[in-house]
Coordinates of C-alpha atoms (C1' of nucleotides) in Angstrom, one line a residue:
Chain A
X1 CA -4.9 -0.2 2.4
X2 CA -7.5 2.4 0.7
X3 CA -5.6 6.0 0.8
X4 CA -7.4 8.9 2.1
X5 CA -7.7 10.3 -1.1
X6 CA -9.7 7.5 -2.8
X7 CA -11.9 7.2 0.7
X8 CA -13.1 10.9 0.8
X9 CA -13.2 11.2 -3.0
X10 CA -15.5 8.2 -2.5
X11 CA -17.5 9.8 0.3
X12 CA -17.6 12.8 -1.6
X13 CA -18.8 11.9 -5.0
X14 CA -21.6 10.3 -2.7
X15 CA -22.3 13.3 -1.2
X16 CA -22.8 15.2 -4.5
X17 CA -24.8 12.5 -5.8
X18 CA -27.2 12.2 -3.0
X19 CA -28.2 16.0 -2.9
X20 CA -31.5 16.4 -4.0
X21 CA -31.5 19.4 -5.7
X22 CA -28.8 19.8 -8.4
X23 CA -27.3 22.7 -7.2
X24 CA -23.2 23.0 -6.9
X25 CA -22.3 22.3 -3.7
X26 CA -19.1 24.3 -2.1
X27 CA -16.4 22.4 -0.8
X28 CA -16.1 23.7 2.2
X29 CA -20.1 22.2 2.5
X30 CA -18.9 18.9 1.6
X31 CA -15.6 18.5 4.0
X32 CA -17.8 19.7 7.2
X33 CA -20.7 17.4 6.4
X34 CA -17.8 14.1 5.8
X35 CA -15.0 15.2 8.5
X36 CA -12.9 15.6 5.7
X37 CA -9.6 18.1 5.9
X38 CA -10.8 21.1 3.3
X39 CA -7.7 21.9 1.7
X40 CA -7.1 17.9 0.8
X41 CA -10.7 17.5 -0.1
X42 CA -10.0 21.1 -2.6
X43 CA -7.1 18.9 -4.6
X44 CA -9.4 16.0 -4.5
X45 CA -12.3 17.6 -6.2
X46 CA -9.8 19.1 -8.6
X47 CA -8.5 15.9 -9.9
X48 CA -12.3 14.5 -10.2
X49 CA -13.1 17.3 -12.1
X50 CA -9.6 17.3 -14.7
X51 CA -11.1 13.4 -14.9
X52 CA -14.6 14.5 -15.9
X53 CA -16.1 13.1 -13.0
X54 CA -17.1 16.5 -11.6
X55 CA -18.2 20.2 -13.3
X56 CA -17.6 23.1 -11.1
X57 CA -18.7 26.3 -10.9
X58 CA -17.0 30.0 -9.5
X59 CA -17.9 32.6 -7.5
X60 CA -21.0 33.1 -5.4
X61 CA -23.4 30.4 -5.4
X62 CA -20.3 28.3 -7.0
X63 CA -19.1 24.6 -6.4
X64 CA -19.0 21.4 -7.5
X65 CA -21.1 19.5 -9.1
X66 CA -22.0 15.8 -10.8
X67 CA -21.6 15.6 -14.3
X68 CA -23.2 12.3 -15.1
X69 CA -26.2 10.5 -13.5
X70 CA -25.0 8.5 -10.6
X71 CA -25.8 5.1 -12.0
X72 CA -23.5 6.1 -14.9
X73 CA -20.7 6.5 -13.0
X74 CA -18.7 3.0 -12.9
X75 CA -16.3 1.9 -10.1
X76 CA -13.6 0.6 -12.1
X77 CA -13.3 4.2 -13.6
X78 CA -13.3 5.7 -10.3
X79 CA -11.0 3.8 -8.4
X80 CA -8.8 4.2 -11.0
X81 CA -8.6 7.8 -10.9
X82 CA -8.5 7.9 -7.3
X83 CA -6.8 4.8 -6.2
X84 CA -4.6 4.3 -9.3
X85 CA -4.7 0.6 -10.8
X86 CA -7.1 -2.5 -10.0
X87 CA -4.3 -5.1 -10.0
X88 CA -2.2 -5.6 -7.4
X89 CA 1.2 -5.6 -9.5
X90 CA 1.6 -4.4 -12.9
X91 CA 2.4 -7.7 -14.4
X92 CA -1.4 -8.3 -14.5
X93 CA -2.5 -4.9 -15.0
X94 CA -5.4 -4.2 -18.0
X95 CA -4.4 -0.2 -18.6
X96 CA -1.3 -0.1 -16.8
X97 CA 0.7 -3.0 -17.5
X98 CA 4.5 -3.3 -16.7
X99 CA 7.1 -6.0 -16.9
X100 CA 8.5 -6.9 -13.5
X101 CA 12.1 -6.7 -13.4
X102 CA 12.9 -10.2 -11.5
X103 CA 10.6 -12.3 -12.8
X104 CA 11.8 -13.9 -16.2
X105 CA 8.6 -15.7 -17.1
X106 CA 5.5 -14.5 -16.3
X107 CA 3.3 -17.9 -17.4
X108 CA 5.6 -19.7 -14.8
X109 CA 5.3 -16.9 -12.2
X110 CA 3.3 -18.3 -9.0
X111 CA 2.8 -14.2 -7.6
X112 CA 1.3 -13.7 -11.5
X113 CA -1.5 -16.7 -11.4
X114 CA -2.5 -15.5 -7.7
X115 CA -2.9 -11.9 -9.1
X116 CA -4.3 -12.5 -11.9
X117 CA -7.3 -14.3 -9.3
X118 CA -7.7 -11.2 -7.5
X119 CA -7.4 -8.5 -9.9
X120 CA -10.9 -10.4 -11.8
X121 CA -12.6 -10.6 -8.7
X122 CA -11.7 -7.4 -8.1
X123 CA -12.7 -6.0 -11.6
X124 CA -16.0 -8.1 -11.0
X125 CA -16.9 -5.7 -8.1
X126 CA -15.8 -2.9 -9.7
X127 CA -17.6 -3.2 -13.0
X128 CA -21.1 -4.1 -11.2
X129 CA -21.0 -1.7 -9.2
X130 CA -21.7 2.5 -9.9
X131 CA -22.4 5.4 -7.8
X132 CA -25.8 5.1 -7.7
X133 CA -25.4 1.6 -5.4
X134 CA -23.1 3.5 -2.7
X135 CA -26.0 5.6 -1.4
Chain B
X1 CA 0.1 -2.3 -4.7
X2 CA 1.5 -5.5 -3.5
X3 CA 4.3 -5.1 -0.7
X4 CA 7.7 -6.2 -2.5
X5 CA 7.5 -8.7 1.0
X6 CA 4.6 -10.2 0.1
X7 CA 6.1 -10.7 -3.7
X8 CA 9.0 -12.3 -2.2
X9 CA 7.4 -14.2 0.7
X10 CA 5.0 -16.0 -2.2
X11 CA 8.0 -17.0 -4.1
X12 CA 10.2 -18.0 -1.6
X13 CA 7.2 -20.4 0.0
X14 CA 6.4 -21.7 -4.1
X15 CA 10.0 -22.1 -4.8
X16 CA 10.4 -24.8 -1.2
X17 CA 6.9 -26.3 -2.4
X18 CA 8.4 -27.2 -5.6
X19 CA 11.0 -28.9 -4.2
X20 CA 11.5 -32.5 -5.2
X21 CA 13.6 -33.5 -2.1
X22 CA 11.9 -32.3 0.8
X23 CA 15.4 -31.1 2.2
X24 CA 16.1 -27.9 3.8
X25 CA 17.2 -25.1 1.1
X26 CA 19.3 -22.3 1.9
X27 CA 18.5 -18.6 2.1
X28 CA 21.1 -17.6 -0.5
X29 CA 20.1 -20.9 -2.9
X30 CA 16.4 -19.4 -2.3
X31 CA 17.5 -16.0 -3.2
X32 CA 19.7 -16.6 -6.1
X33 CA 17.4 -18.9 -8.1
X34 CA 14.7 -16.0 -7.5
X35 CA 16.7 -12.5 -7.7
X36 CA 15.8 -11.4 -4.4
X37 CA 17.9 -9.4 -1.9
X38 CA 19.3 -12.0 0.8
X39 CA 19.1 -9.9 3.4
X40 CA 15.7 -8.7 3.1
X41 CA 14.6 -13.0 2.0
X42 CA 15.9 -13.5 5.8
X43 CA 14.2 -11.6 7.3
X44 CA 11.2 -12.1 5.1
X45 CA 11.9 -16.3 5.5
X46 CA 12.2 -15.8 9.5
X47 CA 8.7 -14.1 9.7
X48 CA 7.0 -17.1 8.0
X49 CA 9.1 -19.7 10.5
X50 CA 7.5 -17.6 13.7
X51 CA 3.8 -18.1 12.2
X52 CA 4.2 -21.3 11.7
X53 CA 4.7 -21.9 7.6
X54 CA 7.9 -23.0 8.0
X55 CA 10.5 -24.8 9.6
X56 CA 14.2 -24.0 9.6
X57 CA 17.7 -25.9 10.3
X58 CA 21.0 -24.4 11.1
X59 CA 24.6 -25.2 11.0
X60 CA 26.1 -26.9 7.4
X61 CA 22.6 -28.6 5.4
X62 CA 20.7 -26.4 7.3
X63 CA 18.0 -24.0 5.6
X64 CA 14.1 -23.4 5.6
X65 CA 11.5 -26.1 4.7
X66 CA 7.9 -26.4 4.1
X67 CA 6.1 -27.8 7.4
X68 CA 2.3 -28.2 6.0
X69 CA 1.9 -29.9 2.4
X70 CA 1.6 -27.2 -0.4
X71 CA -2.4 -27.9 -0.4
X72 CA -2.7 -27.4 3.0
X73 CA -1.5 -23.6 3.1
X74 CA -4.5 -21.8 2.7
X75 CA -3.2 -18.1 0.8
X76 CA -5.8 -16.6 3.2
X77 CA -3.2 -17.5 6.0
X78 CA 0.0 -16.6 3.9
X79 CA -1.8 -12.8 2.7
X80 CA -2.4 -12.0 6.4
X81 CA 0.8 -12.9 7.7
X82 CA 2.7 -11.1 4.3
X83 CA 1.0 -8.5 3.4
X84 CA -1.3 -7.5 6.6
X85 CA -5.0 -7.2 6.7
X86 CA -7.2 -8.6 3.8
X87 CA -9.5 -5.8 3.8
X88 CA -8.9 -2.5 2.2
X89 CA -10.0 -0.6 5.1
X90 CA -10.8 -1.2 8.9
X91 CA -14.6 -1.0 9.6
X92 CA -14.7 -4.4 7.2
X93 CA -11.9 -6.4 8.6
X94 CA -12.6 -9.4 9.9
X95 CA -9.6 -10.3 11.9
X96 CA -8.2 -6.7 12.2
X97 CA -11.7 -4.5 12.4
X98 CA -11.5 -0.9 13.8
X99 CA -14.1 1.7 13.6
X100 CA -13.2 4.9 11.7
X101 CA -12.9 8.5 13.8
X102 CA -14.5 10.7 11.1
X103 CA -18.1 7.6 9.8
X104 CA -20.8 8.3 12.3
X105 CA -22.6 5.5 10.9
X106 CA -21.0 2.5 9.0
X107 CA -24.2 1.3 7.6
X108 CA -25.0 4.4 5.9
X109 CA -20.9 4.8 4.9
X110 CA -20.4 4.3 0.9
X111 CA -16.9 3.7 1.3
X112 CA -18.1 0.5 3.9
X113 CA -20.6 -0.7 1.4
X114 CA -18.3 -1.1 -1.2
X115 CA -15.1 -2.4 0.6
X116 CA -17.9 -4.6 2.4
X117 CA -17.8 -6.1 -1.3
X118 CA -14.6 -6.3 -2.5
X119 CA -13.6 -8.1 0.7
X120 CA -15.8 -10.5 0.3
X121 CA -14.5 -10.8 -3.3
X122 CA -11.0 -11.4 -2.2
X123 CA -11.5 -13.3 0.1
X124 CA -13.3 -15.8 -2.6
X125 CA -10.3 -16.4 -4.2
X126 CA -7.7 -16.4 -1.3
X127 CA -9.9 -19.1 0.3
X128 CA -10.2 -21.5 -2.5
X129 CA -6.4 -21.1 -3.5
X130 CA -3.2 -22.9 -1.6
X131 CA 0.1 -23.2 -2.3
X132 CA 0.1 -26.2 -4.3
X133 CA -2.0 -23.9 -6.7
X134 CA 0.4 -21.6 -7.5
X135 CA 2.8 -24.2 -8.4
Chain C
dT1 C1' 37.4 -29.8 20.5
dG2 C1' 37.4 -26.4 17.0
dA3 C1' 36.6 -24.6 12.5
dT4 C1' 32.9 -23.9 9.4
dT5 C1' 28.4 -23.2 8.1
dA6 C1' 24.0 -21.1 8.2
dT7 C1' 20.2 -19.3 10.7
dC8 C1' 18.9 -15.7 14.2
dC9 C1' 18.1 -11.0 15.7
dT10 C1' 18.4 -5.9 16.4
dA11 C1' 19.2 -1.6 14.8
dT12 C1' 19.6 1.7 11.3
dT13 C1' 19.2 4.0 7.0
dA14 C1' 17.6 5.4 2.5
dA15 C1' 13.9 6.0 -0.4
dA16 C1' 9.3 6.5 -1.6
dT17 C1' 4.6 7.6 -0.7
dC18 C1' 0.9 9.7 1.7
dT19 C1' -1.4 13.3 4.0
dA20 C1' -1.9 17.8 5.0
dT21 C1' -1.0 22.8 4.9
dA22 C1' 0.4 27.3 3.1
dG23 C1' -0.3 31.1 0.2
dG24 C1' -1.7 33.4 -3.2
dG25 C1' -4.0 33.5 -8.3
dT26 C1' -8.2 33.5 -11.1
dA27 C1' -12.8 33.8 -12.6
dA28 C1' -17.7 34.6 -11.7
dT29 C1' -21.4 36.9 -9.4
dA30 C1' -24.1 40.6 -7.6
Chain D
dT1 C1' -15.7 46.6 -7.7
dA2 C1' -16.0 43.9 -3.7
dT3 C1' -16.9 39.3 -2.5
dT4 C1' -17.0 34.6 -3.1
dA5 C1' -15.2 30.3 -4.1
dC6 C1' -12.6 27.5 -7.1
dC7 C1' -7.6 27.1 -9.1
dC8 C1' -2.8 25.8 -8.7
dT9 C1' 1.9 25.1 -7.1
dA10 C1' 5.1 24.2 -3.7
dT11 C1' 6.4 22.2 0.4
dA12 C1' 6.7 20.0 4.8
dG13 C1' 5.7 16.3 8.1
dA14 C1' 4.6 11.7 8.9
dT15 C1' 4.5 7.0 7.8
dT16 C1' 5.7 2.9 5.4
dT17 C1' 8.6 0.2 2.7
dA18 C1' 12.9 -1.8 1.3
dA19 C1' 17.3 -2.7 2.1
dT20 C1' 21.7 -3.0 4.7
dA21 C1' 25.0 -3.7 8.5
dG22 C1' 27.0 -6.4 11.9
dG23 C1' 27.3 -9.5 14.9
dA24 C1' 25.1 -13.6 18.1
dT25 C1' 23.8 -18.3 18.3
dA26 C1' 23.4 -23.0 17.2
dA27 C1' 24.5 -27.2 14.4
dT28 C1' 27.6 -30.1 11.8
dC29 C1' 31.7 -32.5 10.8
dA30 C1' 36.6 -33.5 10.6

DNA sequence: TGATTATCCTATTAAATCTATAGGGTAATA
DNA sequence: TATTACCCTATAGATTTAATAGGATAATCA
């Protein structure tokens, strides 16, 4: 299952990059206009913006804002901030690769070649795809 | 992240497919050879008798056994009964679909747009694999 | 028949993760 | 200097996952 985190940082960084003028937009803005729970949406947007994803802005006339151009903005980068890794176990994991405890071959392992399927046609998705084809 | 049922379900169903003698093997054999917790394999291995996968004996020489030839278990069947819905969220499920409180409109949603695609993805790769593949 | 074997089944608990909320701190603006 | 809006940590509630406990039931074989 997607979390809730990854789904309204995914509906938010929409948001921002559908705005027409390029203006911060306050978060409060954003969690009214996507149904989205204000104080979750706040840490959110904070962990977009420690990521680079986002600028922000204080005060009056303050919020967030996109820092790239939407079509710059790969999948595969954001799911992983959001969602955490691609690959469905961390035996086939690209950038977060991990030994599984029970398993004493990997080349032998039958839950390691069916992985190893999905996490490529999952990276597939992920790498052709950018902000700029969610809108 | 893969469920640690689904890990062991996928095992436990490769290790009986690999099984020269097509006799029944016992949960504690089954859970021995692959360092899983025998209680949890029962359960796990009585799951996959009730939807059909496989067929079990009791009493001394009793165990579980394959019903279907290896090539004839479709992973698209084994995911769904393992590890639940194929789809990441709801509004794209095919067998499990649910509309979302807070989307107005799912053809306007970003977050349906792309898990429209990685289902369809996934789905790819659990169609054209079955369980003599992972052998 | 009776002892043994191995699955069947329910309930419960322990741990981990996810989601959301609370409450105040900090910086920028006018 | 008052207001606005992001910044940050801590925590609680809910849900899911993983594992365990304990016994019931059915089949086999001597």
């Amino acid at each position: 299952m997607l979390s809730k985190k990854t789904k309204y940082g995914l509906k938010a960084l929409t948001f921002l990059a559908s705005q027409k003028v390029k203006e911060p937009v306050q978060i409060a803005e954003i969690a009214k206009q996507e149904n989205i729970s204000q104080k979750f949406l706040e840490s959110i947007l904070l962990s977009l913006r420690k990521t680079g994803f986002l600028g922000s802005k204080k005060g009056k006339g303050g919020g967030y804002y996109l820092i790239k151009e939407p079509k710059e903005v790969l999948m595969t980068d954001v799911m992983r901030v959001l969602e955490g890794p691609i690959a469905m176990v961390p035996c086939v994991s690209l950038n977060f690769y991990e030994k599984c405890d029970d398993c004493p071959d990997e080349k032998s392992c039958s839950v390691n070649k069916l992985m190893l399927k999905v996490r490529d046609a999952n990276l597939a998705v992920y790498r052709n795809s950018t902000l700029a084809d969610l809108i």
